[in-house]
Short mmCIF file of C-alpha atoms in Angstrom, two decimals:
data_model
loop_
_atom_site.label_atom_id
_atom_site.label_comp_id
_atom_site.label_asym_id
_atom_site.label_seq_id
_atom_site.Cartn_x
_atom_site.Cartn_y
_atom_site.Cartn_z
CA UNK A 1 -165.22 -42.99 -2.96
CA UNK A 2 -168.15 -44.29 -0.96
CA UNK A 3 -168.66 -47.17 -3.41
CA UNK A 4 -165.08 -48.44 -3.14
CA UNK A 5 -165.23 -48.24 0.67
CA UNK A 6 -168.40 -50.36 0.68
CA UNK A 7 -166.78 -52.98 -1.59
CA UNK A 8 -163.69 -53.11 0.64
CA UNK A 9 -165.80 -53.55 3.78
CA UNK A 10 -167.85 -56.26 2.10
CA UNK A 11 -164.67 -58.07 1.03
CA UNK A 12 -163.29 -57.98 4.58
CA UNK A 13 -166.53 -59.39 5.99
CA UNK A 14 -166.61 -62.11 3.32
CA UNK A 15 -163.04 -63.16 4.17
CA UNK A 16 -163.86 -63.28 7.88
CA UNK A 17 -166.95 -65.40 7.20
CA UNK A 18 -164.84 -67.80 5.12
CA UNK A 19 -162.21 -68.09 7.87
CA UNK A 20 -164.89 -68.70 10.49
CA UNK A 21 -166.52 -71.36 8.31
CA UNK A 22 -163.21 -73.17 7.82
CA UNK A 23 -162.40 -73.14 11.54
CA UNK A 24 -165.85 -74.14 12.82
CA UNK A 25 -167.20 -76.40 10.08
CA UNK A 26 -164.44 -77.74 7.84
CA UNK A 27 -161.56 -78.33 10.27
CA UNK A 28 -163.50 -80.30 12.91
CA UNK A 29 -164.31 -82.86 10.22
CA UNK A 30 -160.85 -83.13 8.70
CA UNK A 31 -158.15 -82.04 11.15
CA UNK A 32 -157.41 -85.60 12.34
CA UNK A 33 -157.40 -87.03 8.82
CA UNK A 34 -155.41 -84.58 6.71
CA UNK A 35 -152.37 -82.34 7.12
CA UNK A 36 -152.40 -78.79 5.75
CA UNK A 37 -149.16 -76.94 5.03
CA UNK A 38 -150.16 -73.36 4.11
CA UNK A 39 -147.85 -71.20 2.00
CA UNK A 40 -148.48 -67.46 1.67
CA UNK A 41 -146.86 -65.47 -1.14
CA UNK A 42 -146.25 -62.12 0.55
CA UNK A 43 -148.02 -60.76 3.60
CA UNK A 44 -150.37 -58.46 1.72
CA UNK A 45 -153.87 -59.87 1.45
CA UNK A 46 -153.10 -62.84 3.71
CA UNK A 47 -153.86 -63.64 7.33
CA UNK A 48 -150.67 -65.24 8.72
CA UNK A 49 -152.23 -65.89 12.14
CA UNK A 50 -155.11 -67.84 10.62
CA UNK A 51 -152.78 -69.83 8.35
CA UNK A 52 -150.57 -70.72 11.30
CA UNK A 53 -153.62 -71.87 13.30
CA UNK A 54 -154.60 -73.98 10.29
CA UNK A 55 -151.15 -75.59 10.23
CA UNK A 56 -151.07 -76.23 13.97
CA UNK A 57 -154.51 -77.83 14.08
CA UNK A 58 -153.74 -80.28 11.27
CA UNK A 59 -150.01 -80.97 11.69
CA UNK A 60 -149.37 -79.94 15.34
CA UNK A 61 -146.42 -77.92 14.01
CA UNK A 62 -146.37 -74.12 13.92
CA UNK A 63 -143.47 -74.23 11.45
CA UNK A 64 -145.72 -76.00 8.92
CA UNK A 65 -146.84 -72.51 7.83
CA UNK A 66 -144.45 -70.76 5.44
CA UNK A 67 -144.44 -67.10 4.40
CA UNK A 68 -142.42 -66.47 1.22
CA UNK A 69 -141.66 -63.28 -0.66
CA UNK A 70 -141.11 -64.38 -4.26
CA UNK A 71 -141.93 -67.11 -6.76
CA UNK A 72 -138.59 -68.91 -6.35
CA UNK A 73 -139.10 -69.23 -2.59
CA UNK A 74 -142.64 -70.45 -3.31
CA UNK A 75 -141.33 -73.27 -5.51
CA UNK A 76 -138.71 -74.27 -2.92
CA UNK A 77 -141.27 -74.25 -0.11
CA UNK A 78 -143.64 -76.45 -2.11
CA UNK A 79 -140.81 -78.87 -2.87
CA UNK A 80 -139.91 -79.14 0.82
CA UNK A 81 -143.51 -80.08 1.59
CA UNK A 82 -143.71 -82.62 -1.23
CA UNK A 83 -140.46 -84.29 -0.11
CA UNK A 84 -139.52 -87.10 -2.49
CA UNK A 85 -137.05 -88.95 -0.32
CA UNK A 86 -133.87 -87.59 -1.87
CA UNK A 87 -131.67 -84.60 -1.19
CA UNK A 88 -131.95 -81.27 -2.96
CA UNK A 89 -128.90 -79.11 -3.73
CA UNK A 90 -128.86 -75.57 -5.08
CA UNK A 91 -126.40 -75.46 -7.99
CA UNK A 92 -126.98 -71.86 -9.01
CA UNK A 93 -129.08 -68.96 -7.84
CA UNK A 94 -128.86 -65.39 -9.07
CA UNK A 95 -131.03 -62.39 -9.75
CA UNK A 96 -130.89 -60.22 -12.86
CA UNK A 97 -132.31 -56.77 -12.19
CA UNK A 98 -130.74 -54.96 -15.15
CA UNK A 99 -131.07 -57.37 -18.08
CA UNK A 100 -129.85 -56.73 -21.62
CA UNK A 101 -131.11 -58.37 -24.80
CA UNK A 102 -129.07 -61.51 -24.04
CA UNK A 103 -128.02 -63.34 -20.89
CA UNK A 104 -125.80 -66.39 -20.49
CA UNK A 105 -124.64 -68.33 -17.44
CA UNK A 106 -123.31 -71.79 -16.62
CA UNK A 107 -123.75 -74.40 -13.91
CA UNK A 108 -122.04 -77.72 -13.19
CA UNK A 109 -123.80 -81.04 -12.61
CA UNK A 110 -121.75 -83.33 -10.37
CA UNK A 111 -121.60 -87.12 -10.97
CA UNK A 112 -123.79 -87.96 -7.94
CA UNK A 113 -126.77 -85.92 -9.19
CA UNK A 114 -129.63 -87.80 -10.82
CA UNK A 115 -131.92 -84.92 -11.81
CA UNK A 116 -131.82 -81.17 -12.19
CA UNK A 117 -134.38 -78.43 -12.52
CA UNK A 118 -134.06 -74.90 -13.88
CA UNK A 119 -136.52 -72.28 -12.61
CA UNK A 120 -136.92 -68.80 -14.07
CA UNK A 121 -139.07 -66.58 -11.84
CA UNK A 122 -140.00 -63.31 -13.52
CA UNK A 123 -140.02 -60.03 -11.61
CA UNK A 124 -141.93 -58.00 -14.23
CA UNK A 125 -145.59 -58.21 -15.22
CA UNK A 126 -146.98 -59.31 -18.58
CA UNK A 127 -143.94 -61.42 -19.53
CA UNK A 128 -144.66 -63.29 -22.78
CA UNK A 129 -142.76 -66.39 -23.97
CA UNK A 130 -142.90 -65.15 -27.57
CA UNK A 131 -140.63 -62.22 -26.64
CA UNK A 132 -137.51 -64.29 -25.92
CA UNK A 133 -135.97 -67.75 -26.20
CA UNK A 134 -134.54 -69.93 -23.45
CA UNK A 135 -131.96 -72.54 -24.45
CA UNK A 136 -130.28 -75.06 -22.15
CA UNK A 137 -127.12 -76.58 -23.64
CA UNK A 138 -125.83 -79.89 -22.25
CA UNK A 139 -122.12 -80.80 -22.02
CA UNK A 140 -122.49 -82.92 -25.18
CA UNK A 141 -123.93 -79.97 -27.14
CA UNK A 142 -127.54 -81.15 -27.10
CA UNK A 143 -130.00 -78.29 -26.61
CA UNK A 144 -133.29 -78.11 -24.73
CA UNK A 145 -136.01 -75.52 -25.32
CA UNK A 146 -139.62 -75.06 -24.31
CA UNK A 147 -140.66 -77.22 -27.24
CA UNK A 148 -138.49 -80.31 -26.62
CA UNK A 149 -137.83 -80.31 -22.85
CA UNK A 150 -140.04 -81.47 -20.02
CA UNK A 151 -141.36 -78.01 -19.32
CA UNK A 152 -143.93 -76.15 -17.26
CA UNK A 153 -144.84 -72.47 -17.54
CA UNK A 154 -147.13 -70.77 -15.02
CA UNK A 155 -149.14 -67.65 -15.90
CA UNK A 156 -151.03 -65.21 -13.73
CA UNK A 157 -154.69 -64.16 -14.09
CA UNK A 158 -155.97 -67.74 -14.09
CA UNK A 159 -153.49 -68.86 -16.70
CA UNK A 160 -154.35 -66.12 -19.20
CA UNK A 161 -151.83 -63.42 -18.23
CA UNK A 162 -148.07 -63.08 -18.30
CA UNK A 163 -145.54 -65.68 -17.20
CA UNK A 164 -144.88 -65.91 -13.47
CA UNK A 165 -142.23 -68.61 -13.76
CA UNK A 166 -140.94 -71.31 -16.11
CA UNK A 167 -139.49 -74.68 -15.11
CA UNK A 168 -137.32 -77.05 -17.13
CA UNK A 169 -136.96 -80.60 -15.75
CA UNK A 170 -133.80 -82.55 -16.60
CA UNK A 171 -134.24 -86.24 -15.78
CA UNK A 172 -131.16 -88.45 -15.97
CA UNK A 173 -129.19 -85.23 -16.33
CA UNK A 174 -125.83 -85.38 -18.08
CA UNK A 175 -122.84 -84.65 -15.86
CA UNK A 176 -120.57 -81.70 -16.59
CA UNK A 177 -120.95 -78.01 -17.43
CA UNK A 178 -124.33 -76.76 -18.70
CA UNK A 179 -125.11 -73.37 -20.19
CA UNK A 180 -128.33 -71.35 -20.01
CA UNK A 181 -128.98 -68.72 -22.66
CA UNK A 182 -131.81 -66.20 -22.79
CA UNK A 183 -132.10 -64.07 -25.92
CA UNK A 184 -134.68 -61.48 -26.91
CA UNK A 185 -136.34 -62.04 -30.27
CA UNK A 186 -136.15 -58.31 -30.99
CA UNK A 187 -132.87 -56.42 -30.99
CA UNK A 188 -134.35 -53.41 -29.20
CA UNK A 189 -136.41 -55.25 -26.56
CA UNK A 190 -134.70 -56.02 -23.25
CA UNK A 191 -135.21 -59.30 -21.45
CA UNK A 192 -137.54 -59.20 -18.43
CA UNK A 193 -136.02 -59.02 -14.96
CA UNK A 194 -135.79 -62.49 -13.44
CA UNK A 195 -134.44 -64.74 -10.73
CA UNK A 196 -132.72 -67.94 -11.79
CA UNK A 197 -132.58 -71.09 -9.69
CA UNK A 198 -130.91 -74.36 -10.67
CA UNK A 199 -131.48 -77.25 -8.30
CA UNK A 200 -130.02 -80.74 -8.43
CA UNK A 201 -131.24 -83.95 -6.78
CA UNK A 202 -129.23 -86.80 -5.38
CA UNK A 203 -130.01 -90.06 -3.63
CA UNK A 204 -127.05 -89.55 -1.30
CA UNK A 205 -127.95 -88.87 2.33
CA UNK A 206 -125.92 -87.41 5.16
#
């Protein structure tokens, strides 16, 4: 309709004005004092050329701009930027496109690892934590859930919508075989589709 076309044109002009303002007003004042590492989640609705110019002007590195396609890649890209001085190792990564009401998998923590992190990135919309449980079981049988682990859940729609991803942080992680269990709270409701990433950290360097 004519109204939707007008709104779309207005939005495009507003975005262009914002880009111009950043490049002509904001950057000249800050480009020698701060570094900007832009990350774009998907190419739709983003301006990769502008984001790359932003990266180059503040870091002098074109590769400082990262384009990712899913939430797991977004987390990894952010971690690479916020480098903490130790090495990161992927212990497990898989994608579940046809989930059932339960899912179980294991990963092994080697002796040289000091921390681990479990990331669940959801591929469906309107995922609610009340629909299913996530349990991490340590080699000694101790269990970690959303309620007793160091945990972070991210929601869309300004924090009011469904889960985008969940993260469980395991500090001083116990060595050996761990198990991850997801189970629906209703026998007839399938788990959401998800990508699972388990990452370990070590102080060893190559």
